[in-house]
Coordinates of C-alpha atoms and ligand atoms in Angstrom, one line a residue:
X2 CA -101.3 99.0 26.5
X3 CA -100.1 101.3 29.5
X4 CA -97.4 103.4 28.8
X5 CA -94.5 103.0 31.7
X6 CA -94.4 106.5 33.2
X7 CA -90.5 107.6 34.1
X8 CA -91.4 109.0 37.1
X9 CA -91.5 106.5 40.3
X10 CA -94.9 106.9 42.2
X11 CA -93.8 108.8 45.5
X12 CA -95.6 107.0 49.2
X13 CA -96.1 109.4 51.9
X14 CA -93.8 109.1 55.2
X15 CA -97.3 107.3 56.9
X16 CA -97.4 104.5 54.3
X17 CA -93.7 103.9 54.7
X18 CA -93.7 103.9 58.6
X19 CA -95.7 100.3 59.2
X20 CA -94.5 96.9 57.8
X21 CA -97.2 94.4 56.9
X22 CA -98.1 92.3 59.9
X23 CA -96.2 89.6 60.3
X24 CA -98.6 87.5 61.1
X25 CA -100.9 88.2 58.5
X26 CA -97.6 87.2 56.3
X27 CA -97.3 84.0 57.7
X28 CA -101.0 83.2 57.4
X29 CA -100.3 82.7 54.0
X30 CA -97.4 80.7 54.2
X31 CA -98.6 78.4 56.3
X32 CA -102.0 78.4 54.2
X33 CA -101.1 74.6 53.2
X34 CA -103.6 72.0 53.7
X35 CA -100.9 70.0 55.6
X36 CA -100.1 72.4 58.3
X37 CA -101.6 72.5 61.9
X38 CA -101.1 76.0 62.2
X39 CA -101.1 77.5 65.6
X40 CA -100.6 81.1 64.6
X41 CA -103.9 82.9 63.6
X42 CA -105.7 84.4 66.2
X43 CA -108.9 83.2 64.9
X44 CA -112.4 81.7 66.5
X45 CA -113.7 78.3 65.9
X46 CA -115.8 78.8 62.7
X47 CA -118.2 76.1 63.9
X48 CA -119.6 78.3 66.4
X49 CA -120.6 81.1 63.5
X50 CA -124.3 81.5 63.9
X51 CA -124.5 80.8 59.8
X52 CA -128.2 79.5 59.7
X53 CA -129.6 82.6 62.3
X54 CA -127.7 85.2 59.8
X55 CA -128.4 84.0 56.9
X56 CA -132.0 83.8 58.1
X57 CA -131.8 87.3 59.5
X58 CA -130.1 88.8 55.9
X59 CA -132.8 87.3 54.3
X60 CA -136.0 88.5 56.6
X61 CA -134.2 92.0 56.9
X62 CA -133.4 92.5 53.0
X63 CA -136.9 91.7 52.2
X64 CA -139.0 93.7 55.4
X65 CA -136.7 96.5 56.1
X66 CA -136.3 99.6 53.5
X67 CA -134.2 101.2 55.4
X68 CA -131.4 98.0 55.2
X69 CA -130.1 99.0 52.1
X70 CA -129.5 103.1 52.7
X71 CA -127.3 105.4 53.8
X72 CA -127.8 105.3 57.8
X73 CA -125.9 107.3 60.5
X74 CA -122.4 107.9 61.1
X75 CA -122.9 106.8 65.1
X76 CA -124.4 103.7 64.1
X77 CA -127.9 101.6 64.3
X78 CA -129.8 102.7 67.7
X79 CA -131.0 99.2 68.5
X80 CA -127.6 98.1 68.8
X81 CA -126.1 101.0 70.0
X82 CA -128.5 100.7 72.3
X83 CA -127.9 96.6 72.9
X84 CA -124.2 97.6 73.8
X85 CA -124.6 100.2 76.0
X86 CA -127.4 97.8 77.9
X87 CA -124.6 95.2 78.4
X88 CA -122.0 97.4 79.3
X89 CA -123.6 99.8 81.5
X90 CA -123.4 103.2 79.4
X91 CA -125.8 105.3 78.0
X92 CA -126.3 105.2 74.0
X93 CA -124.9 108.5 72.8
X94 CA -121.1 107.3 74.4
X95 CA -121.6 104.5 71.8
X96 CA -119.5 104.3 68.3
X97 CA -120.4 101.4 66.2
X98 CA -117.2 100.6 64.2
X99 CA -116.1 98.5 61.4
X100 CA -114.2 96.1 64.0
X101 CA -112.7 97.3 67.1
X102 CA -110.0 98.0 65.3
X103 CA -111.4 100.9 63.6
X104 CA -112.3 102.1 66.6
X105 CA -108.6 102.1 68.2
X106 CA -107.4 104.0 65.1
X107 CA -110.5 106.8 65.4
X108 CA -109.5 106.9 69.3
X109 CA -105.8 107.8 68.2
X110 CA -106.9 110.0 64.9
X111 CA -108.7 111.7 68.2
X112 CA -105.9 111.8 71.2
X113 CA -102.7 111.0 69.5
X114 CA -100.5 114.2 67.7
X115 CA -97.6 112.9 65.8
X116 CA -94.6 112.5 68.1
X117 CA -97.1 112.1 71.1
X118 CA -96.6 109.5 73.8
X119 CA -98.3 106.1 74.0
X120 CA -98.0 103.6 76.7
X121 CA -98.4 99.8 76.2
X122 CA -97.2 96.5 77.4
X123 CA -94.4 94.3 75.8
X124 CA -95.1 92.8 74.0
X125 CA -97.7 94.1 72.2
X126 CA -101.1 93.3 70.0
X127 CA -99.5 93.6 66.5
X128 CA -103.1 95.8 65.1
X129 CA -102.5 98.2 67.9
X130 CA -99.1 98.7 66.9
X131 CA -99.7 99.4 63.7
X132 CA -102.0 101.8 64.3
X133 CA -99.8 103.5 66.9
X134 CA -97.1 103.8 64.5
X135 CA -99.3 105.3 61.5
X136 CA -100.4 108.0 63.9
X137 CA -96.7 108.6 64.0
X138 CA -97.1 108.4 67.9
X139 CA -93.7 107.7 70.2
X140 CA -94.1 104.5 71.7
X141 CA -93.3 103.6 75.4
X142 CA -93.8 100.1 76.4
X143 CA -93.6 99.2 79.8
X144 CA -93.1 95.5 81.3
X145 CA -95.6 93.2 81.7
X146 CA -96.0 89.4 83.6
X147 CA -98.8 87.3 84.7
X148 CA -100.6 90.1 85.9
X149 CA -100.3 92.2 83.3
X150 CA -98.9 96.0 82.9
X151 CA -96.3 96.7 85.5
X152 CA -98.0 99.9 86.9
X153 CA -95.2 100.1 89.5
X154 CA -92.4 100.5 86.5
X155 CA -94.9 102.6 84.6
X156 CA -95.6 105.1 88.1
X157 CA -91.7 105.5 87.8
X158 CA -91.7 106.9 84.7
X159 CA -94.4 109.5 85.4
X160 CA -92.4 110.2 88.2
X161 CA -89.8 110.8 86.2
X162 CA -92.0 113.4 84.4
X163 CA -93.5 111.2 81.5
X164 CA -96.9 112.4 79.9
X165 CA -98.2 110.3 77.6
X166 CA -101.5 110.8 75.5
X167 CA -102.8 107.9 76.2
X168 CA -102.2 104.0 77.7
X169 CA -103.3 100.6 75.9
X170 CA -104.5 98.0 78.0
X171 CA -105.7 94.2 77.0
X172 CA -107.0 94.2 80.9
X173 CA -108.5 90.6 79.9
X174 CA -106.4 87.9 78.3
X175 CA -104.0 89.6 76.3
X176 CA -103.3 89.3 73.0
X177 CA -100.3 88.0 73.0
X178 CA -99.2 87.1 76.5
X179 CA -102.4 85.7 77.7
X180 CA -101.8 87.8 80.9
X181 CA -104.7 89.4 82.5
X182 CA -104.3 92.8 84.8
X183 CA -105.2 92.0 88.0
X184 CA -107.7 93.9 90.6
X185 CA -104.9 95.6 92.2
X186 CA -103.2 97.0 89.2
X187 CA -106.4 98.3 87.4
X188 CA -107.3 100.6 90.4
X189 CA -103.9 102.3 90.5
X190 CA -103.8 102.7 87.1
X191 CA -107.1 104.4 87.2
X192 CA -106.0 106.7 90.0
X193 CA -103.0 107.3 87.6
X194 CA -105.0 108.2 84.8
X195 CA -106.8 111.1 86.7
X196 CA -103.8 112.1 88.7
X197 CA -101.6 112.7 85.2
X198 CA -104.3 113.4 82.9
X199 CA -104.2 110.4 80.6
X200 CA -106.8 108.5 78.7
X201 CA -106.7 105.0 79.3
X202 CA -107.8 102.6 76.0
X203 CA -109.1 98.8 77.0
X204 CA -109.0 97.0 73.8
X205 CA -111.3 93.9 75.3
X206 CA -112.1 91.3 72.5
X207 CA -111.6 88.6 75.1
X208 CA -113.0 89.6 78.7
X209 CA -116.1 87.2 78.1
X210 CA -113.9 83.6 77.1
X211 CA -112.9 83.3 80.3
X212 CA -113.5 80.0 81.9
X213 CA -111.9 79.7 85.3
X214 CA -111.8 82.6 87.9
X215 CA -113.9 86.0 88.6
X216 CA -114.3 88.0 86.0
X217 CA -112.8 91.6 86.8
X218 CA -114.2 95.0 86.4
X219 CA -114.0 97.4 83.3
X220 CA -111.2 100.2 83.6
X221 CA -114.1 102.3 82.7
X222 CA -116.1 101.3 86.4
X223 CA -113.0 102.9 88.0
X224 CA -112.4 106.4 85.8
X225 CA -114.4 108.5 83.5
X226 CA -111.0 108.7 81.4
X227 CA -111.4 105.8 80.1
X228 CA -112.5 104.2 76.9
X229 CA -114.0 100.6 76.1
X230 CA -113.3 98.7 72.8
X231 CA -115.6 96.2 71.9
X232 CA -116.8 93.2 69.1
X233 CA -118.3 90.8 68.0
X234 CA -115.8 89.0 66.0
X235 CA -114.2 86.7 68.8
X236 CA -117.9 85.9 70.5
X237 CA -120.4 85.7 67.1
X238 CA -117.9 86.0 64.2
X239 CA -115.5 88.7 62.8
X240 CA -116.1 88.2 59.2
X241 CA -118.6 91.1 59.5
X242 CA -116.4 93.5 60.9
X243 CA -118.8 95.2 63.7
X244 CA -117.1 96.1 66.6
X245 CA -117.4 99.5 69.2
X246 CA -116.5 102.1 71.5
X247 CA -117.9 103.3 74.5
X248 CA -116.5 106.9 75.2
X249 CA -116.9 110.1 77.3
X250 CA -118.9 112.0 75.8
X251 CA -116.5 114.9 74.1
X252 CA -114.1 112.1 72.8
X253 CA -117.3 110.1 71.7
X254 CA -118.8 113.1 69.6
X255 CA -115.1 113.4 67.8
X256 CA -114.4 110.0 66.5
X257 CA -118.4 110.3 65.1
X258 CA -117.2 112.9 63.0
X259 CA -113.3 111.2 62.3
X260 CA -115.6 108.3 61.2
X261 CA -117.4 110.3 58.8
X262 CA -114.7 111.4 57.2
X263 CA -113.6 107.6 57.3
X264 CA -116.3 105.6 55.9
X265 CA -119.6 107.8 56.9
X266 CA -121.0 104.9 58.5
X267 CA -120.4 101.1 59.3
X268 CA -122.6 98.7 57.2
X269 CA -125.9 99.2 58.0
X270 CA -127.2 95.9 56.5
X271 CA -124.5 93.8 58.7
X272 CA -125.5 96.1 61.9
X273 CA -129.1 95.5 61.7
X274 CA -128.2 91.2 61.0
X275 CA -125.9 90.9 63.9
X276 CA -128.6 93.2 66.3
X277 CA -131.2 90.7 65.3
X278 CA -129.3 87.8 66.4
X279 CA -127.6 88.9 69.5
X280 CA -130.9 89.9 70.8
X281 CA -132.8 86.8 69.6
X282 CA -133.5 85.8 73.5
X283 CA -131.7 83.2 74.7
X284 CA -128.9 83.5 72.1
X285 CA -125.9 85.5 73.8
X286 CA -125.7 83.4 77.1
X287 CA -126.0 80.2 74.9
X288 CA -123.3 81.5 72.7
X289 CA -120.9 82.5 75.4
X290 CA -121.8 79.3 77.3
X291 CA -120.6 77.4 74.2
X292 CA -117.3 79.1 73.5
X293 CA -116.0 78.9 77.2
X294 CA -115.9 75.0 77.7
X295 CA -115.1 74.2 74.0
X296 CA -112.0 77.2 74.4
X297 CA -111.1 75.2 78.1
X298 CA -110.7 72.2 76.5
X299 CA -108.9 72.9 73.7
X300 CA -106.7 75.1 76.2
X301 CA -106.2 72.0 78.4
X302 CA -105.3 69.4 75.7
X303 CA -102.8 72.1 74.4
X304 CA -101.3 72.8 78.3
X305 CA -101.2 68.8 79.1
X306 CA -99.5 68.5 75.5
X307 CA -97.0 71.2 75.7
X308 CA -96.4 69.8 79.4
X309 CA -95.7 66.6 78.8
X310 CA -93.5 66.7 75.3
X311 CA -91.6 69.7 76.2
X312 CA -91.5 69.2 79.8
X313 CA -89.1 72.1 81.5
X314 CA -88.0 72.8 77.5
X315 CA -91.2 75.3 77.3
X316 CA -91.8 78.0 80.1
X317 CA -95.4 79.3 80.4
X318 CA -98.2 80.8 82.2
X319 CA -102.0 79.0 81.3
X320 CA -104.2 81.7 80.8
X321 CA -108.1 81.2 82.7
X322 CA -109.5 82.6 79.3
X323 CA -109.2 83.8 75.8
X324 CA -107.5 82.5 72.9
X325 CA -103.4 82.1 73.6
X326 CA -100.6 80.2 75.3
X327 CA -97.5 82.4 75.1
X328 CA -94.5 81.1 76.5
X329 CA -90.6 81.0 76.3
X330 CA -87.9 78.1 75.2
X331 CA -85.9 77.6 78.1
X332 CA -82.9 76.5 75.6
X333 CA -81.8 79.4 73.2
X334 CA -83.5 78.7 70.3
X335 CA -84.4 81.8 68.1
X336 CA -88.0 80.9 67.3
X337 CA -87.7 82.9 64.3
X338 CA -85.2 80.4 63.4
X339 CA -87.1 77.4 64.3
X340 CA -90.1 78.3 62.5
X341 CA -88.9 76.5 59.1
X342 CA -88.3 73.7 60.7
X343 CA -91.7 73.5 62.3
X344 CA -93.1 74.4 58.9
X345 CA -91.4 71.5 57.4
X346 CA -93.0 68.9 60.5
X347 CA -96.0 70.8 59.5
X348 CA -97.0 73.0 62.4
X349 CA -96.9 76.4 62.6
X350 CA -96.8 79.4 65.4
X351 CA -96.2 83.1 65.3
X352 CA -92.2 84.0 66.8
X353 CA -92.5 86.3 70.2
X354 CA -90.7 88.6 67.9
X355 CA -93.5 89.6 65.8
X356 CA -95.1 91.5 68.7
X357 CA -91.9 93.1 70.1
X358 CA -92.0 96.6 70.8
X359 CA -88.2 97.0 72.7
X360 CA -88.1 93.7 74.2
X361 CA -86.5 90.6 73.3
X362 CA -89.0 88.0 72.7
X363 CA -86.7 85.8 70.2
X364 CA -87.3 82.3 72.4
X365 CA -90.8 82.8 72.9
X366 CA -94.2 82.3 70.3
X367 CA -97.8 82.3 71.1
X368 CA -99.7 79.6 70.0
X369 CA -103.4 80.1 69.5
X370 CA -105.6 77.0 70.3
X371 CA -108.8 78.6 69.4
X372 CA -109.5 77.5 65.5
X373 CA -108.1 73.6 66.5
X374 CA -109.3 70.6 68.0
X375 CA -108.3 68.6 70.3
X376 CA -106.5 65.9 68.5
X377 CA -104.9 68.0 66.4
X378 CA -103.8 70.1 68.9
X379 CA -101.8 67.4 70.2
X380 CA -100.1 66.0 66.7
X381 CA -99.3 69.9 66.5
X382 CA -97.3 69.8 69.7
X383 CA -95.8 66.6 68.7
X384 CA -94.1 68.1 65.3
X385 CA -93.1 70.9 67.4
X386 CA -91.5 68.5 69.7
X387 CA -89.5 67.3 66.6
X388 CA -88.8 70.4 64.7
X389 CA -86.8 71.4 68.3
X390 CA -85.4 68.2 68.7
X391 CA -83.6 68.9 65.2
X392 CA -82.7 71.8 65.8
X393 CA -81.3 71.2 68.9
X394 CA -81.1 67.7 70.5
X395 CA -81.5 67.5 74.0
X396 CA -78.0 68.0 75.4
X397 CA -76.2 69.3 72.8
X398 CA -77.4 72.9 73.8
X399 CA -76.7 73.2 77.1
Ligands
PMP3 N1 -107.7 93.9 69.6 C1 -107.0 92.8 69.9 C2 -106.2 92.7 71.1 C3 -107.2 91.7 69.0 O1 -106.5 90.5 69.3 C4 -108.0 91.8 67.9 C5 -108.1 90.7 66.9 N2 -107.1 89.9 66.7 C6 -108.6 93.0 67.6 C7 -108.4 94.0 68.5 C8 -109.4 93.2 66.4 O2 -110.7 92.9 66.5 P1 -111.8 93.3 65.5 O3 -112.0 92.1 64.7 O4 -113.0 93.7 66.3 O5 -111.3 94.4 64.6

């Protein structure tokens, strides 16, 4: 048997700094069979191209030598290649990552000294904040509404003599607001960027589930100081973590080595399965044009419920794409507060608090309609209809 040591094993200061996402917390509470849960942020598994994976694991494993090895630290050319094809760069300003989350953390290993400024909306994408706040960087959140980041409140604070490092944008459907930055907005912000010197990072799971309206262009068309973040997971599946970065080149060529001294390289078995069937013709636009109408309606049913059983009780925006409704209880109700209650009804959300930065988000939540369908969706509105009608009845509150 182990022998209990007396002396306490000591964390460093960067292992301290983040708390445990919430929301991956309340994944597992609300991990009961019985609960519609509206919280994770996660993609309709029925759309997972199981049978073209499986076949392509299989054919690789048994054809390709190299499947099993050691590869390279920038990633498999073919799909380096594949990405830079759809996004209109050239191969070596490609990073293939283990999600694009890896590649936000190398981008900050790369830009971001402890105690260094970084510039986001509030609220904010939980991942990024946790990477933010292990890099020890300052953070400076800025306003945001339906069209995303308030460049006008942000231009005042470089005004004022603000420098940050660098500025995180989730141009398209953000995560968890929904909001996406309009036309306007992006060019400023651009102009910004190579006025003050700042790199600007555009985190974009979501740009291609949009379903109503023109899609907009990259932040990358409208300055070389910016950086793209890419994946698969919301638009094939994110169970095999490969997502990317498309760089200038100096910043490209450091978070190759950053990586190395990460991981040495992203899986090179997964790399080559998911190239095989993205490029399988015919597959990406039948893909896409699956997820968009199947994400609209489930978006719809969840707007028409929310509409008509909370009526003026729930404030919101409905987003033209992506995976979220985010919106506000016009009576005070701490969602925080509520979220036993809707546990108990058996729906669950994640509380506007959870992605707070400054702000105050207590009477708001996001609720993600992506993983549910349409029926359910609607029984999930109706027990959140009840878990606020017990916790505040109609009248009593105002
Ligand atoms: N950025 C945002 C804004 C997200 O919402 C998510 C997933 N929830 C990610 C990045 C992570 O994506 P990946 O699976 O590629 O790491």
């Amino acid at each position: 048997m182990a022998v209990e040591s007396a002396v306490p094993i000591r964390l460093t200061g960067a292992a301290g700094r983040i708390d445990s996402s919430a929301i991956r917390d309340l994944l597992e509470v609300v991990d009961r069979g019985d609960v519609i849960s509206l919280a994770g942020g996660l993609p309709a598994a029925e759309t997972f191209p199981a049978a073209a994976l499986a076949d392509a694991f299989a054919d690789i494993i048994a054809t390709d030598p190299g499947a099993l090895q050691y590869s390279t630290t920038e990633g498999f050319g073919p799909l380096r290649q594949w990405v830079a094809e759809r996004h209109g760069a050239e191969q070596d300003q490609v990073l293939i990552t283990h999600g694009s989350q890896q590649a936000l953390d190398l981008v900050v290993r790369a830009l971001v000294e402890p105690g260094a400024t970084v510039v986001l909306a509030d609220p904010a994408y939980v991942g990024a904040l946790q990477v933010f706040r292990l890099a020890g960087a300052r953070l400076a959140p800025v306003a945001s509404d339906v069209d995303g980041l308030r460049v006008d409140a942000f231009a005042d604070r470089l005004r004022a003599g603000a420098r940050p490092a660098l500025v995180y944008l989730v141009a398209n459907f953000d995560n968890p607001t929904g909001a996406t930055l309009s036309l306007q907005r992006r060019i400023v912000l651009a102009e910004m960027a190579d006025h003050y010197g700042f790199v600007i990072v555009e985190d974009d799971p979501y740009g291609e589930l949009r379903w109503a309206g023109d899609a907009l262009p990259p932040m990358r068309s409208f300055t070389d100081r910016a950086v793209t973040l890419g994946t698969v997971s919301k638009i094939v599946c994110p169970g095999l973590r490969i997502g990317y970065s498309i760089a200038p080149r100096p910043l490209a060529e450091a978070m190759v080595v950053l990586k190395q001294a990460l991981d040495l390289h992203t899986s090179t078995l997964s790399q080559r399965a998911i190239h095989r069937v993205v490029t399988t013709p015919g597959f990406m636009t039948s893909q896409v044009d699956r997820l968009r109408p199947l994400y609209r309606e489930r978006c719809a049913t969840l707007v028409d419920a929310l509409r008509a059983e909370l009526g003026d009780r729930f404030e919101f925006d409905p987003p033209q794409g992506g995976m979220f409704v985010w919106g506000r209880l016009a009576d005070s109700i701490d969602t925080q507060e509520l979220l036993p209650a809707a546990v108990e009804q058996g729906v669950a959300y994640v509380p506007g608090q959870a992605f707070a930065v400054e702000g105050d988000y207590r009477q708001s939540l996001r609720l993600s309609f992506a993983t549910t369908p349409p029926e359910q969706l609607l029984e999930g509105v109706r027990r959140l209809e009840r878990a606020l009608t017990k916790l505040s009845p109609r009248g009593e509150s105002r």
